Amino acid sequence: MLVVLAVLAGCGASSGVTVDCHGAKPGSVYAEPILVERADNPSRVEPYLLYVACKTDDEAAIVDSHGKRYRDFDDFRANNSDFTAKDQLSVARRMPSRGQHTGTVNLSGHTSPPVNWWLVGGGVIALLAIGAFAYWRIFRRPTGPPVY
């Protein structure tokens, strides 16, 4: 059961967008354009700029137009306030793309934060244990002669 909970804790839909500053000069900031199709006006596609700030090859952050920082694109989708789950984003597979065509991914504009499955699973196990204990206390039958 604990193995199942551990596996579920790591589950989550990944966007497929990689933020990778490998080969970029540390301290570089790249403007990364994305296209947005709003749910309330699907016939219009508008540009939106994100910024990728590279600290090192392995460490980068996404910054939106309001200056809010995100760890990666999944964090951006879960915590941004500019888009809804019904908006559609067209994004480069690799950020920063630095002028290279890396393919695109079409995603919803917002996701809910990941559920802590281990916390939910732990709560279920605790409730089952309490229920089993209560059942045992209420319905147990004495196995020997009554003690007076």
CSV table of C-alpha atoms in Angstrom, one decimal:
chain,number,residue,atom,x,y,z
A,1,MET,CA,0.0,0.0,0.0
A,2,LEU,CA,2.8,2.4,0.8
A,3,VAL,CA,4.5,1.7,-2.5
A,4,VAL,CA,1.2,2.6,-4.3
A,5,LEU,CA,1.0,5.9,-2.3
A,6,ALA,CA,4.6,6.7,-3.1
A,7,VAL,CA,4.0,6.2,-6.8
A,8,LEU,CA,0.9,8.3,-6.7
A,9,ALA,CA,2.7,11.1,-4.9
A,10,GLY,CA,5.0,11.5,-7.9
A,11,CYS,CA,2.2,11.4,-10.5
A,12,GLY,CA,1.1,14.5,-12.2
A,13,ALA,CA,0.6,15.7,-15.7
A,14,SER,CA,3.7,17.3,-17.0
A,15,SER,CA,3.5,19.9,-19.7
A,16,GLY,CA,6.3,18.5,-21.9
A,17,VAL,CA,8.0,21.9,-21.9
A,18,THR,CA,11.7,21.8,-20.8
A,19,VAL,CA,13.4,24.9,-19.3
A,20,ASP,CA,17.1,24.3,-20.0
A,21,CYS,CA,19.8,27.0,-20.1
A,22,HIS,CA,22.6,24.6,-21.1
A,23,GLY,CA,25.1,26.5,-23.2
A,24,ALA,CA,23.6,29.9,-22.2
A,25,LYS,CA,25.7,32.5,-20.5
A,26,PRO,CA,25.0,32.7,-16.8
A,27,GLY,CA,22.9,35.7,-16.0
A,28,SER,CA,21.3,35.8,-19.4
A,29,VAL,CA,17.6,36.6,-19.8
A,30,TYR,CA,15.7,35.4,-22.8
A,31,ALA,CA,12.3,36.7,-24.0
A,32,GLU,CA,10.1,33.7,-24.9
A,33,PRO,CA,7.0,34.5,-26.9
A,34,ILE,CA,4.0,32.2,-26.6
A,35,LEU,CA,0.6,32.4,-28.3
A,36,VAL,CA,-2.6,32.5,-26.4
A,37,GLU,CA,-6.1,31.6,-27.6
A,38,ARG,CA,-8.6,33.0,-25.0
A,39,ALA,CA,-11.7,30.9,-24.3
A,40,ASP,CA,-13.9,33.9,-24.5
A,41,ASN,CA,-12.6,34.9,-27.9
A,42,PRO,CA,-11.4,31.7,-29.7
A,43,SER,CA,-11.1,33.4,-33.1
A,44,ARG,CA,-8.3,35.7,-31.9
A,45,VAL,CA,-4.8,34.6,-31.0
A,46,GLU,CA,-2.6,37.0,-29.0
A,47,PRO,CA,1.1,37.0,-28.2
A,48,TYR,CA,2.3,36.9,-24.6
A,49,LEU,CA,5.9,37.2,-23.5
A,50,LEU,CA,7.6,35.1,-20.8
A,51,TYR,CA,11.2,35.6,-19.7
A,52,VAL,CA,13.6,32.8,-19.0
A,53,ALA,CA,16.3,33.9,-16.6
A,54,CYS,CA,19.4,31.6,-16.6
A,55,LYS,CA,21.5,31.5,-13.5
A,56,THR,CA,23.5,28.5,-14.5
A,57,ASP,CA,23.2,25.6,-16.9
A,58,ASP,CA,21.0,23.7,-14.5
A,59,GLU,CA,19.2,26.6,-12.8
A,60,ALA,CA,16.6,28.8,-14.5
A,61,ALA,CA,13.4,30.6,-13.7
A,62,ILE,CA,10.4,31.8,-15.7
A,63,VAL,CA,9.3,35.3,-15.1
A,64,ASP,CA,5.9,36.6,-16.3
A,65,SER,CA,5.0,40.1,-17.5
A,66,HIS,CA,4.1,41.0,-13.9
A,67,GLY,CA,7.6,40.0,-12.6
A,68,LYS,CA,6.4,36.9,-10.8
A,69,ARG,CA,8.9,34.0,-10.8
A,70,TYR,CA,8.2,30.4,-11.4
A,71,ARG,CA,10.4,27.3,-11.1
A,72,ASP,CA,9.4,25.8,-14.4
A,73,PHE,CA,6.5,25.9,-16.9
A,74,ASP,CA,4.3,23.5,-14.9
A,75,ASP,CA,4.7,25.9,-11.9
A,76,PHE,CA,3.7,28.7,-14.2
A,77,ARG,CA,0.6,27.0,-15.4
A,78,ALA,CA,-0.4,26.0,-11.9
A,79,ASN,CA,0.1,29.5,-10.3
A,80,ASN,CA,-0.3,32.2,-13.0
A,81,SER,CA,-3.3,34.6,-12.7
A,82,ASP,CA,-3.4,35.6,-16.4
A,83,PHE,CA,-4.9,32.5,-17.9
A,84,THR,CA,-7.8,30.1,-17.2
A,85,ALA,CA,-8.0,26.4,-17.7
A,86,LYS,CA,-10.1,27.0,-20.8
A,87,ASP,CA,-7.4,29.2,-22.5
A,88,GLN,CA,-5.0,27.5,-24.9
A,89,LEU,CA,-1.3,28.2,-25.0
A,90,SER,CA,1.1,27.4,-27.8
A,91,VAL,CA,4.6,27.1,-26.4
A,92,ALA,CA,8.0,26.0,-27.6
A,93,ARG,CA,9.0,22.5,-26.3
A,94,ARG,CA,12.3,23.9,-25.1
A,95,MET,CA,12.8,27.2,-23.3
A,96,PRO,CA,14.7,29.3,-24.1
A,97,SER,CA,14.4,28.5,-27.7
A,98,ARG,CA,17.1,31.1,-28.7
A,99,GLY,CA,15.8,31.3,-32.2
A,100,GLN,CA,15.9,27.5,-32.8
A,101,HIS,CA,12.8,25.6,-33.8
A,102,THR,CA,12.2,23.1,-31.0
A,103,GLY,CA,8.7,22.2,-31.9
A,104,THR,CA,5.6,23.4,-30.1
A,105,VAL,CA,3.2,22.1,-27.5
A,106,ASN,CA,-0.5,23.2,-27.1
A,107,LEU,CA,-1.6,23.3,-23.5
A,108,SER,CA,-4.3,24.7,-21.3
A,109,GLY,CA,-3.5,28.0,-19.7
A,110,HIS,CA,-4.0,27.0,-16.1
A,111,THR,CA,-3.9,23.8,-14.1
A,112,SER,CA,-4.8,23.2,-10.5
A,113,PRO,CA,-1.8,22.7,-8.1
A,114,PRO,CA,-0.9,19.0,-7.6
A,115,VAL,CA,-2.7,17.1,-5.0
A,116,ASN,CA,-0.6,15.6,-2.2
A,117,TRP,CA,-1.7,12.0,-2.8
A,118,TRP,CA,0.4,10.8,0.2
A,119,LEU,CA,-1.6,13.1,2.4
A,120,VAL,CA,-5.0,11.9,1.0
A,121,GLY,CA,-3.8,8.3,1.2
A,122,GLY,CA,-2.6,8.7,4.8
A,123,GLY,CA,-6.0,10.2,5.8
A,124,VAL,CA,-7.8,7.2,4.2
A,125,ILE,CA,-5.6,4.7,6.1
A,126,ALA,CA,-6.1,6.6,9.4
A,127,LEU,CA,-9.9,6.5,8.9
A,128,LEU,CA,-9.8,2.8,8.1
A,129,ALA,CA,-7.7,2.1,11.2
A,130,ILE,CA,-10.1,4.1,13.4
A,131,GLY,CA,-13.1,2.3,11.9
A,132,ALA,CA,-11.5,-1.2,12.4
A,133,PHE,CA,-10.6,-0.4,16.0
A,134,ALA,CA,-14.2,0.9,16.7
A,135,TYR,CA,-15.7,-2.2,15.1
A,136,TRP,CA,-13.4,-4.4,17.1
A,137,ARG,CA,-14.4,-2.6,20.4
A,138,ILE,CA,-18.1,-2.6,19.7
A,139,PHE,CA,-18.7,-6.1,18.2
A,140,ARG,CA,-16.0,-8.3,19.8
A,141,ARG,CA,-17.3,-11.3,21.6
A,142,PRO,CA,-15.7,-12.7,24.7
A,143,THR,CA,-14.0,-16.0,24.0
A,144,GLY,CA,-14.0,-17.5,27.5
A,145,PRO,CA,-16.3,-17.8,30.5
A,146,PRO,CA,-17.5,-14.5,32.0
A,147,VAL,CA,-15.3,-13.0,34.7
A,148,TYR,CA,-17.1,-11.8,37.8
